[in-house]
mmCIF file of C-alpha atoms in Angstrom:
data_model
loop_
_atom_site.group_PDB
_atom_site.id
_atom_site.type_symbol
_atom_site.label_atom_id
_atom_site.label_comp_id
_atom_site.label_asym_id
_atom_site.label_seq_id
_atom_site.Cartn_x
_atom_site.Cartn_y
_atom_site.Cartn_z
ATOM 1 C CA VAL A 231 -16.602 -4.867 -4.497
ATOM 2 C CA SER A 232 -20.323 -3.898 -5.060
ATOM 3 C CA ASP A 233 -21.863 -5.441 -2.122
ATOM 4 C CA PHE A 234 -19.904 -3.385 0.306
ATOM 5 C CA LYS A 235 -21.410 -1.166 2.620
ATOM 6 C CA PHE A 236 -20.003 1.707 4.825
ATOM 7 C CA PRO A 237 -19.319 0.208 8.144
ATOM 8 C CA SER A 238 -21.276 1.058 10.926
ATOM 9 C CA MET A 239 -20.022 3.222 14.080
ATOM 10 C CA GLN A 240 -20.151 -0.219 15.810
ATOM 11 C CA VAL A 241 -17.268 -1.412 13.333
ATOM 12 C CA LEU A 242 -15.579 1.491 13.327
ATOM 13 C CA GLU A 243 -15.002 1.755 16.679
ATOM 14 C CA GLU A 244 -14.249 -2.197 17.420
ATOM 15 C CA GLY A 245 -11.862 -1.804 13.998
ATOM 16 C CA SER A 246 -9.991 1.262 15.311
ATOM 17 C CA LYS A 247 -8.837 -0.176 18.720
ATOM 18 C CA ASP A 248 -5.425 -1.957 17.241
ATOM 19 C CA VAL A 249 -5.053 1.274 15.002
ATOM 20 C CA GLU A 250 -5.342 3.579 17.930
ATOM 21 C CA GLN A 251 -2.715 1.615 19.789
ATOM 22 C CA LEU A 252 -0.385 1.611 16.994
ATOM 23 C CA ALA A 253 -1.005 5.324 16.587
ATOM 24 C CA SER A 254 -0.215 6.328 20.265
ATOM 25 C CA LEU A 255 3.164 4.568 19.519
ATOM 26 C CA VAL A 256 3.944 5.987 16.328
ATOM 27 C CA SER A 257 2.308 9.290 16.362
ATOM 28 C CA PRO A 258 1.737 9.403 12.297
ATOM 29 C CA VAL A 259 2.183 12.814 10.951
ATOM 30 C CA PHE A 260 0.421 13.368 7.129
ATOM 31 C CA CYS A 261 1.001 16.071 4.782
ATOM 32 C CA SER A 262 -0.104 16.878 1.332
ATOM 33 C CA PHE A 263 0.374 19.010 -1.688
ATOM 34 C CA SER A 264 -0.114 22.859 -1.361
ATOM 35 C CA ALA A 265 -1.402 24.266 -4.569
ATOM 36 C CA ASP A 266 -0.489 27.568 -3.156
ATOM 37 C CA SER A 267 3.148 26.535 -2.880
ATOM 38 C CA PRO A 268 3.730 23.532 -4.858
ATOM 39 C CA SER A 269 7.357 23.240 -3.634
ATOM 40 C CA GLN A 270 6.138 22.571 0.015
ATOM 41 C CA ARG A 271 3.777 20.326 1.883
ATOM 42 C CA ARG A 272 0.940 21.518 4.135
ATOM 43 C CA PHE A 273 -0.023 19.157 7.442
ATOM 44 C CA GLY A 274 -3.175 17.187 6.930
ATOM 45 C CA LEU A 275 -4.814 15.604 3.961
ATOM 46 C CA GLN A 276 -6.639 18.366 2.445
ATOM 47 C CA GLY A 277 -4.139 18.552 -0.755
ATOM 48 C CA VAL A 278 -5.317 15.005 -1.561
ATOM 49 C CA PRO A 279 -8.589 15.244 -3.965
ATOM 50 C CA ALA A 280 -11.576 13.086 -3.088
ATOM 51 C CA PRO A 281 -13.751 11.591 -6.025
ATOM 52 C CA GLU A 282 -16.345 14.388 -5.315
ATOM 53 C CA ASP A 283 -13.715 16.926 -6.007
ATOM 54 C CA VAL A 284 -12.756 15.688 -9.369
ATOM 55 C CA GLY A 285 -16.177 15.122 -10.852
ATOM 56 C CA ASN A 286 -16.887 11.984 -8.971
ATOM 57 C CA ARG A 287 -13.916 10.577 -10.842
ATOM 58 C CA PRO A 288 -11.717 7.682 -9.336
ATOM 59 C CA VAL A 289 -8.830 8.626 -7.008
ATOM 60 C CA LEU A 290 -6.060 6.171 -6.670
ATOM 61 C CA LEU A 291 -3.610 6.491 -4.042
ATOM 62 C CA VAL A 292 -0.392 4.734 -5.022
ATOM 63 C CA GLY A 293 2.542 4.295 -2.728
ATOM 64 C CA ASN A 294 5.483 2.113 -1.060
ATOM 65 C CA HIS A 295 4.331 -0.374 1.531
ATOM 66 C CA GLN A 296 6.223 -0.176 4.878
ATOM 67 C CA LEU A 297 7.401 -3.166 6.927
ATOM 68 C CA PHE A 298 4.569 -5.763 7.704
ATOM 69 C CA GLY A 299 2.190 -3.373 6.059
ATOM 70 C CA SER A 300 2.071 -1.561 9.383
ATOM 71 C CA ASP A 301 1.078 1.580 7.247
ATOM 72 C CA LEU A 302 -2.615 0.244 6.487
ATOM 73 C CA GLY A 303 -4.330 1.114 9.502
ATOM 74 C CA PRO A 304 -2.946 4.773 10.037
ATOM 75 C CA LEU A 305 -3.749 5.232 6.506
ATOM 76 C CA VAL A 306 -7.354 4.115 6.314
ATOM 77 C CA ARG A 307 -7.912 5.742 9.624
ATOM 78 C CA GLU A 308 -6.384 9.037 8.782
ATOM 79 C CA PHE A 309 -8.681 9.257 5.469
ATOM 80 C CA LEU A 310 -11.979 8.623 7.728
ATOM 81 C CA VAL A 311 -10.874 11.067 10.431
ATOM 82 C CA ASP A 312 -9.799 13.811 8.094
ATOM 83 C CA ARG A 313 -11.626 13.440 4.745
ATOM 84 C CA GLY A 314 -14.510 11.387 5.808
ATOM 85 C CA VAL A 315 -13.805 9.022 3.153
ATOM 86 C CA LEU A 316 -12.991 5.285 3.048
ATOM 87 C CA ALA A 317 -9.946 4.562 0.841
ATOM 88 C CA ARG A 318 -10.684 0.882 -0.380
ATOM 89 C CA GLY A 319 -7.404 -1.012 -0.296
ATOM 90 C CA LEU A 320 -6.289 -3.670 -2.562
ATOM 91 C CA ALA A 321 -4.827 -6.309 -0.074
ATOM 92 C CA TYR A 322 -2.892 -9.331 -0.633
ATOM 93 C CA PRO A 323 -5.243 -12.614 -1.016
ATOM 94 C CA GLY A 324 -4.017 -13.977 1.842
ATOM 95 C CA ALA A 325 -5.025 -11.465 4.180
ATOM 96 C CA MET A 326 -8.363 -11.724 3.015
ATOM 97 C CA ARG A 327 -9.304 -15.545 4.122
ATOM 98 C CA THR A 328 -11.859 -15.879 6.405
ATOM 99 C CA ARG A 329 -11.017 -18.158 9.393
ATOM 100 C CA GLU A 330 -13.323 -21.228 10.728
ATOM 101 C CA GLY A 331 -15.729 -19.600 13.559
ATOM 102 C CA ARG A 332 -14.747 -16.062 12.699
ATOM 103 C CA GLY A 333 -16.659 -13.038 10.604
ATOM 104 C CA PRO A 334 -14.782 -11.602 7.669
ATOM 105 C CA PRO A 335 -11.327 -10.170 8.036
ATOM 106 C CA GLN A 336 -10.714 -6.760 9.013
ATOM 107 C CA PHE A 337 -9.415 -5.326 5.946
ATOM 108 C CA GLN A 338 -12.644 -6.839 4.369
ATOM 109 C CA ARG A 339 -14.723 -4.861 7.022
ATOM 110 C CA PHE A 340 -13.190 -1.687 5.935
ATOM 111 C CA GLY A 341 -13.677 -1.946 2.387
ATOM 112 C CA ALA A 342 -10.446 -3.883 1.175
ATOM 113 C CA VAL A 343 -10.716 -6.739 -1.823
ATOM 114 C CA PRO A 344 -8.188 -9.160 -3.150
ATOM 115 C CA VAL A 345 -5.767 -7.541 -5.532
ATOM 116 C CA SER A 346 -6.680 -8.646 -8.895
ATOM 117 C CA PRO A 347 -7.279 -7.263 -12.411
ATOM 118 C CA ARG A 348 -11.011 -7.567 -12.071
ATOM 119 C CA ASN A 349 -11.467 -5.863 -8.618
ATOM 120 C CA ILE A 350 -9.158 -2.730 -9.627
ATOM 121 C CA PHE A 351 -10.993 -2.562 -12.836
ATOM 122 C CA LYS A 352 -14.519 -2.720 -11.004
ATOM 123 C CA LEU A 353 -13.312 -0.191 -7.741
ATOM 124 C CA LEU A 354 -12.189 2.313 -10.714
ATOM 125 C CA GLN A 355 -15.412 2.045 -12.598
ATOM 126 C CA ARG A 356 -17.430 2.794 -9.616
ATOM 127 C CA GLY A 357 -15.514 6.263 -9.118
ATOM 128 C CA GLU A 358 -13.986 4.872 -5.562
ATOM 129 C CA MET A 359 -10.811 6.094 -3.501
ATOM 130 C CA VAL A 360 -8.627 3.260 -4.064
ATOM 131 C CA LEU A 361 -5.305 2.501 -1.973
ATOM 132 C CA LEU A 362 -2.632 0.637 -3.716
ATOM 133 C CA PHE A 363 0.578 -0.393 -2.925
ATOM 134 C CA PRO A 364 2.205 -1.760 -6.344
ATOM 135 C CA GLY A 365 5.079 -3.268 -4.338
ATOM 136 C CA GLY A 366 2.586 -5.222 -2.465
ATOM 137 C CA ILE A 367 3.899 -7.917 0.126
ATOM 138 C CA ARG A 368 7.174 -8.149 -1.457
ATOM 139 C CA GLU A 369 7.740 -4.743 0.007
ATOM 140 C CA ALA A 370 6.276 -5.181 3.527
ATOM 141 C CA LEU A 371 8.030 -8.428 3.657
ATOM 142 C CA HIS A 372 11.524 -7.246 2.671
ATOM 143 C CA GLY A 373 14.989 -8.298 3.540
ATOM 144 C CA PRO A 374 17.926 -6.825 4.992
ATOM 145 C CA GLY A 375 19.163 -3.896 3.026
ATOM 146 C CA GLU A 376 16.021 -3.110 1.473
ATOM 147 C CA ASP A 377 14.514 -0.522 3.682
ATOM 148 C CA TYR A 378 12.013 1.693 1.813
ATOM 149 C CA GLN A 379 12.869 0.420 -1.660
ATOM 150 C CA LEU A 380 10.306 0.014 -4.108
ATOM 151 C CA PHE A 381 9.500 -3.394 -5.876
ATOM 152 C CA TRP A 382 7.330 -2.301 -8.464
ATOM 153 C CA PRO A 383 6.409 -4.451 -11.666
ATOM 154 C CA SER A 384 7.845 -3.754 -14.946
ATOM 155 C CA LYS A 385 4.452 -3.532 -16.808
ATOM 156 C CA THR A 386 2.303 -0.079 -16.361
ATOM 157 C CA ASP A 387 -0.981 -2.294 -15.917
ATOM 158 C CA PHE A 388 -2.426 -0.181 -13.249
ATOM 159 C CA VAL A 389 -1.711 3.250 -14.954
ATOM 160 C CA ARG A 390 -3.670 1.933 -18.155
ATOM 161 C CA VAL A 391 -6.849 0.860 -16.331
ATOM 162 C CA ALA A 392 -6.792 4.205 -14.203
ATOM 163 C CA ALA A 393 -6.216 6.033 -17.243
ATOM 164 C CA ARG A 394 -9.349 4.209 -18.815
ATOM 165 C CA PHE A 395 -11.487 5.802 -16.096
ATOM 166 C CA ASP A 396 -9.700 9.083 -16.372
ATOM 167 C CA ALA A 397 -8.571 8.766 -12.789
ATOM 168 C CA VAL A 398 -6.841 10.950 -10.518
ATOM 169 C CA VAL A 399 -3.358 9.215 -9.287
ATOM 170 C CA VAL A 400 -2.229 10.661 -6.057
ATOM 171 C CA PRO A 401 1.528 9.430 -5.409
ATOM 172 C CA PHE A 402 2.543 9.371 -1.589
ATOM 173 C CA GLY A 403 5.556 7.928 0.508
ATOM 174 C CA GLY A 404 5.860 6.773 3.875
ATOM 175 C CA VAL A 405 8.780 5.969 6.323
ATOM 176 C CA GLY A 406 8.986 5.016 10.014
ATOM 177 C CA ALA A 407 8.405 1.702 10.210
ATOM 178 C CA ASP A 408 12.301 0.524 9.281
ATOM 179 C CA ASP A 409 13.559 3.136 11.683
ATOM 180 C CA SER A 410 11.532 1.205 14.446
ATOM 181 C CA ALA A 411 13.149 -2.102 13.873
ATOM 182 C CA GLN A 412 16.052 -4.112 12.177
ATOM 183 C CA VAL A 413 15.423 -6.580 9.386
ATOM 184 C CA LEU A 414 18.522 -9.256 10.510
ATOM 185 C CA ALA A 415 17.268 -11.865 7.526
ATOM 186 C CA ASN A 416 14.695 -13.258 5.425
ATOM 187 C CA PHE A 417 13.645 -16.449 5.781
ATOM 188 C CA GLY A 418 13.104 -17.178 2.244
ATOM 189 C CA GLU A 419 16.720 -16.056 1.417
ATOM 190 C CA LEU A 420 17.875 -18.326 4.185
ATOM 191 C CA ARG A 421 15.775 -21.330 2.339
ATOM 192 C CA LYS A 422 17.482 -20.407 -0.803
ATOM 193 C CA ARG A 423 20.920 -20.648 0.506
ATOM 194 C CA ALA A 424 20.156 -24.161 2.188
ATOM 195 C CA GLU A 425 18.921 -25.144 -1.327
ATOM 196 C CA ASP A 426 22.063 -24.511 -2.681
ATOM 197 C CA VAL A 427 24.018 -26.681 -0.025
ATOM 198 C CA VAL A 428 21.578 -29.270 0.182
ATOM 199 C CA PRO A 429 19.496 -29.758 -3.158
ATOM 200 C CA PHE A 430 16.924 -31.902 -2.307
ATOM 201 C CA MET A 431 15.484 -29.164 0.240
ATOM 202 C CA ALA A 432 14.648 -27.171 -3.114
ATOM 203 C CA ARG A 433 11.435 -27.189 -4.517
ATOM 204 C CA SER A 434 10.376 -29.440 -7.566
ATOM 205 C CA GLN A 435 9.299 -26.572 -9.485
ATOM 206 C CA LYS A 436 8.572 -23.095 -8.762
ATOM 207 C CA ARG A 437 5.164 -21.481 -8.661
ATOM 208 C CA SER A 438 4.318 -18.021 -9.466
ATOM 209 C CA GLY A 439 2.368 -15.824 -7.089
ATOM 210 C CA GLY A 440 -0.480 -15.949 -8.928
ATOM 211 C CA LEU A 441 -1.620 -12.317 -8.936
ATOM 212 C CA MET A 442 -1.756 -9.399 -11.495
ATOM 213 C CA PRO A 443 1.461 -7.705 -12.674
ATOM 214 C CA VAL A 444 1.319 -5.776 -9.737
ATOM 215 C CA SER A 445 2.824 -8.555 -7.368
ATOM 216 C CA GLU A 446 4.903 -9.990 -10.232
ATOM 217 C CA SER A 447 8.068 -10.001 -7.861
ATOM 218 C CA LEU A 448 6.477 -12.907 -6.105
ATOM 219 C CA GLU A 449 7.265 -15.183 -8.600
ATOM 220 C CA GLY A 450 10.589 -15.662 -7.114
ATOM 221 C CA GLY A 451 9.066 -16.688 -3.962
ATOM 222 C CA LEU A 452 7.711 -15.003 -0.863
ATOM 223 C CA GLY A 453 10.144 -14.565 1.994
ATOM 224 C CA PHE A 454 9.514 -13.719 6.049
ATOM 225 C CA PRO A 455 11.734 -11.059 7.588
ATOM 226 C CA ILE A 456 13.309 -11.926 10.679
ATOM 227 C CA ILE A 457 13.515 -8.954 12.262
ATOM 228 C CA ALA A 458 14.587 -7.372 16.089
ATOM 229 C CA PRO A 459 13.228 -3.849 17.498
ATOM 230 C CA ARG A 460 16.143 -1.093 17.867
ATOM 231 C CA PRO A 461 17.185 -1.148 21.479
ATOM 232 C CA ILE A 462 17.525 2.609 22.016
ATOM 233 C CA PRO A 463 14.351 4.617 21.731
ATOM 234 C CA ALA A 464 13.790 7.203 19.024
ATOM 235 C CA THR A 465 15.036 10.580 19.041
ATOM 236 C CA GLN A 466 14.627 13.567 16.892
ATOM 237 C CA THR A 467 18.040 12.718 15.202
ATOM 238 C CA ASN A 468 18.349 9.259 15.683
ATOM 239 C CA PRO A 469 16.257 6.300 14.520
ATOM 240 C CA GLY A 470 15.040 4.068 17.216
ATOM 241 C CA PHE A 471 11.918 2.127 18.623
ATOM 242 C CA GLY A 472 8.867 3.918 18.324
ATOM 243 C CA ASP A 473 10.117 6.013 15.668
ATOM 244 C CA ARG A 474 7.192 8.378 14.471
ATOM 245 C CA PHE A 475 5.428 7.366 10.867
ATOM 246 C CA TYR A 476 5.297 10.216 8.262
ATOM 247 C CA PHE A 477 2.936 10.063 5.200
ATOM 248 C CA SER A 478 3.816 12.551 2.556
ATOM 249 C CA PHE A 479 1.358 12.989 -0.469
ATOM 250 C CA GLY A 480 2.718 14.502 -3.563
ATOM 251 C CA LYS A 481 1.202 16.346 -6.720
ATOM 252 C CA PRO A 482 -2.011 14.669 -8.211
ATOM 253 C CA VAL A 483 -1.427 13.184 -11.438
ATOM 254 C CA ASP A 484 -4.572 13.609 -13.916
ATOM 255 C CA LEU A 485 -4.750 10.673 -16.081
ATOM 256 C CA LYS A 486 -7.686 12.126 -18.095
ATOM 257 C CA ASP A 487 -5.934 12.986 -20.961
ATOM 258 C CA VAL A 488 -3.528 9.933 -21.100
ATOM 259 C CA ASN A 489 -5.010 7.427 -23.688
ATOM 260 C CA PRO A 490 -4.811 4.006 -22.366
ATOM 261 C CA LYS A 491 -4.184 2.376 -25.538
ATOM 262 C CA ASP A 492 -0.897 4.906 -25.693
ATOM 263 C CA ARG A 493 1.900 2.426 -24.236
ATOM 264 C CA ASP A 494 4.522 5.474 -24.371
ATOM 265 C CA ALA A 495 1.888 7.764 -22.546
ATOM 266 C CA CYS A 496 1.247 5.181 -19.922
ATOM 267 C CA ALA A 497 5.125 4.581 -19.208
ATOM 268 C CA LYS A 498 5.559 8.286 -18.995
ATOM 269 C CA ALA A 499 2.921 8.661 -16.382
ATOM 270 C CA TYR A 500 4.443 5.495 -14.738
ATOM 271 C CA SER A 501 7.714 7.113 -14.508
ATOM 272 C CA GLU A 502 6.356 9.998 -13.088
ATOM 273 C CA ILE A 503 4.239 8.241 -10.309
ATOM 274 C CA ARG A 504 7.033 6.227 -9.102
ATOM 275 C CA GLY A 505 9.496 9.185 -9.177
ATOM 276 C CA ALA A 506 7.017 10.983 -7.162
ATOM 277 C CA VAL A 507 7.112 8.062 -4.692
ATOM 278 C CA GLU A 508 10.943 7.848 -4.526
#
């Protein structure tokens, strides 16, 4: 967390190649809250405050995670281009593993750290802009019929730690990935069905996801979606392959006056943030 340095221009250019290819395919559209017209959104990210806009307090971006995490690159890229700020992601630890003979993972080069209570605490303490998907990899690897559903934890831990540092939380929702592909099945669900039929296939003991409560949904096991691209290209009225990604950032929720020890106040803020994402 503390040793991270803003990436050099060379790293930015190398890291943006894959994102640019994806962006050219999905043409992401970003809009944000407008104080002049609260019921509407304006194009761009000017309605999302940066830490320096709120007295160098931390800004926590909280939203849903799309299929295979394909939303992460366009989000980080747009904040760099539009606002000149790096949104530091809290990533699934498996995505942060360094392979032998290679440098650090791409996520790490752009400021991401493994999701953990310690890391979210330290990032917020430093007054950073932080990107959090409470549903985590469970949403990114969802099953059939679960398009854009939230799998958030029941606990309000991220609100409580954000309130401790007077953070401003910006809820956002993203769509597009599930309109380009169909989830036909989930390997985890198929395995469970096989275990019911063939008992010896069952694991001897269920294992926890080992993460903070933002990923408590992993305690039931992690599956992998089996997908097929939609055969028909997207149109203005029907979903299809290559459908555009849309990101909408809502009204910021200021936690300055929320006492982190007040469970009712934290639960109310949590409900407000989740409702805004939904």
